[in-house]
Amino acid sequence: DGGITQSPKYLFRKEGQNVTLSCEQNLNHDAMYWYRQDPGQGLRLIYYSQIVNDFQKGDIAEGYSVSREKKESFPLTVTSAQKNPTAFYLCASSIVGRLNTEAFFGQGTRLTVV
Amino acid sequence: DQQVKQNSPSLSVQEGRISILNCDYTNSMFDYFLWYKKYPAEGPTFLISISSIKDKNEDGRFTVFLNKSAKHLSLHIVPSQPGDSAVYFCAASAWGGSARQLTFGSGTQLTVLP
């Protein structure tokens, strides 16, 4: 079955620690995205990547880093510089360039800083 | 400044009645609009979309209407069912630099009462 897999589903982190969220897709999509969801807010774009070894900052990239070494994988690192990291993180992928294309989402990772 | 706004955080509707979810946008560069449905602790799933060259798109119980002059779109669900209870996100798509980007509204929690 094709889809996007995020792991882990729940993650706890101590303050001051970096943590990496995994996102893998087997849809053969070129574009991958990371969003963050906070209560009462929409999905805000953190980073996106259209092609391997290339990525761009979204609206709220500060305190986050990404890599795109493989087409299938787009891990997100939440660094200690992120001031309010507790949130629900969603990874998505889509076909590049087509107008009528939707993004497919993973199940999400809930990160809690303790 | 939110480019996509869903001004109603919640909506309750009786089973069998019509649910109308509204969305306003400010960026005239948006040329494709989507609705996503999201259950708690899951990723959003694509529901229905509409291109800016159309004013209506229908898929079963779901119809999306677009009023470009008012920069407004709405999602109609008829008849509403208890399984439709979820958060509905409106999203708008436009080219942003080198990639097509999705901008999400803050969501509307729909509750369909049996």
XYZ file of N, CA, C and O in Angstrom, chain A residues 3 8-9 20 22 43 52-53 60 64 71 74-75 86-87 93 96 101 104 106-107 111 113:
92
model
N 1.752 5.141 0.721
C 1.348 6.087 1.737
C 2.527 6.784 2.371
O 3.672 6.678 1.901
N 8.017 8.593 15.593
C 6.982 7.847 16.299
C 5.674 8.616 16.326
O 5.618 9.767 15.892
N 4.623 8.014 16.844
C 3.346 8.694 16.944
C 3.347 9.696 18.111
O 2.752 10.766 18.036
N 14.546 14.164 16.424
C 14.280 14.031 14.989
C 13.016 13.222 14.757
O 12.857 12.128 15.302
N 10.605 11.294 12.021
C 10.795 10.588 10.763
C 9.572 10.722 9.863
O 8.431 10.738 10.331
N -2.738 24.687 9.867
C -1.464 24.009 9.665
C -0.457 25.024 9.130
O -0.686 25.638 8.094
N 15.363 16.029 -4.255
C 16.425 15.540 -3.372
C 17.539 16.580 -3.250
O 17.899 17.243 -4.210
N 18.046 16.687 -2.033
C 19.153 17.598 -1.718
C 18.804 19.074 -1.854
O 19.706 19.917 -1.962
N 7.514 29.154 9.360
C 7.964 29.086 10.756
C 9.172 28.167 10.890
O 9.197 27.267 11.716
N 14.105 24.764 13.552
C 13.948 23.466 12.894
C 15.017 23.293 11.824
O 15.527 24.270 11.289
N 14.666 10.523 -1.936
C 13.354 10.987 -2.374
C 12.273 10.570 -1.385
O 11.306 11.280 -1.159
N 12.168 12.508 4.494
C 12.285 13.944 4.767
C 12.220 14.146 6.279
O 11.229 14.630 6.827
N 13.275 13.810 7.011
C 13.242 13.932 8.465
C 13.322 15.381 8.936
O 13.984 16.212 8.316
N 6.338 21.988 21.666
C 5.214 21.084 21.918
C 4.112 21.363 20.908
O 3.549 22.462 20.883
N 3.797 20.371 20.082
C 2.812 20.551 19.014
C 2.581 19.209 18.328
O 3.240 18.213 18.614
N 3.168 14.876 1.351
C 3.870 14.798 0.071
C 2.890 15.076 -1.053
O 1.675 14.923 -0.886
N 4.820 17.317 -7.883
C 5.264 18.680 -8.161
C 4.619 19.198 -9.432
O 4.533 18.490 -10.429
N -3.552 19.009 -7.736
C -2.973 17.953 -6.914
C -3.128 18.297 -5.447
O -2.973 19.439 -5.041
N -0.876 14.607 0.375
C -1.244 13.451 1.184
C -0.481 13.543 2.495
O 0.728 13.763 2.501
N 0.697 12.210 6.467
C 0.933 11.120 7.385
C 0.009 11.225 8.580
O -0.833 12.139 8.661
N 0.176 10.312 9.533
C -0.701 10.268 10.704
C -0.299 11.266 11.775
O -1.040 11.476 12.735
N 4.583 15.802 19.637
C 5.801 16.042 20.406
C 5.448 16.824 21.659
O 4.764 17.850 21.601
N 7.322 18.464 25.120
C 8.549 18.788 25.839
C 8.258 18.767 27.330
O 7.326 19.412 27.800
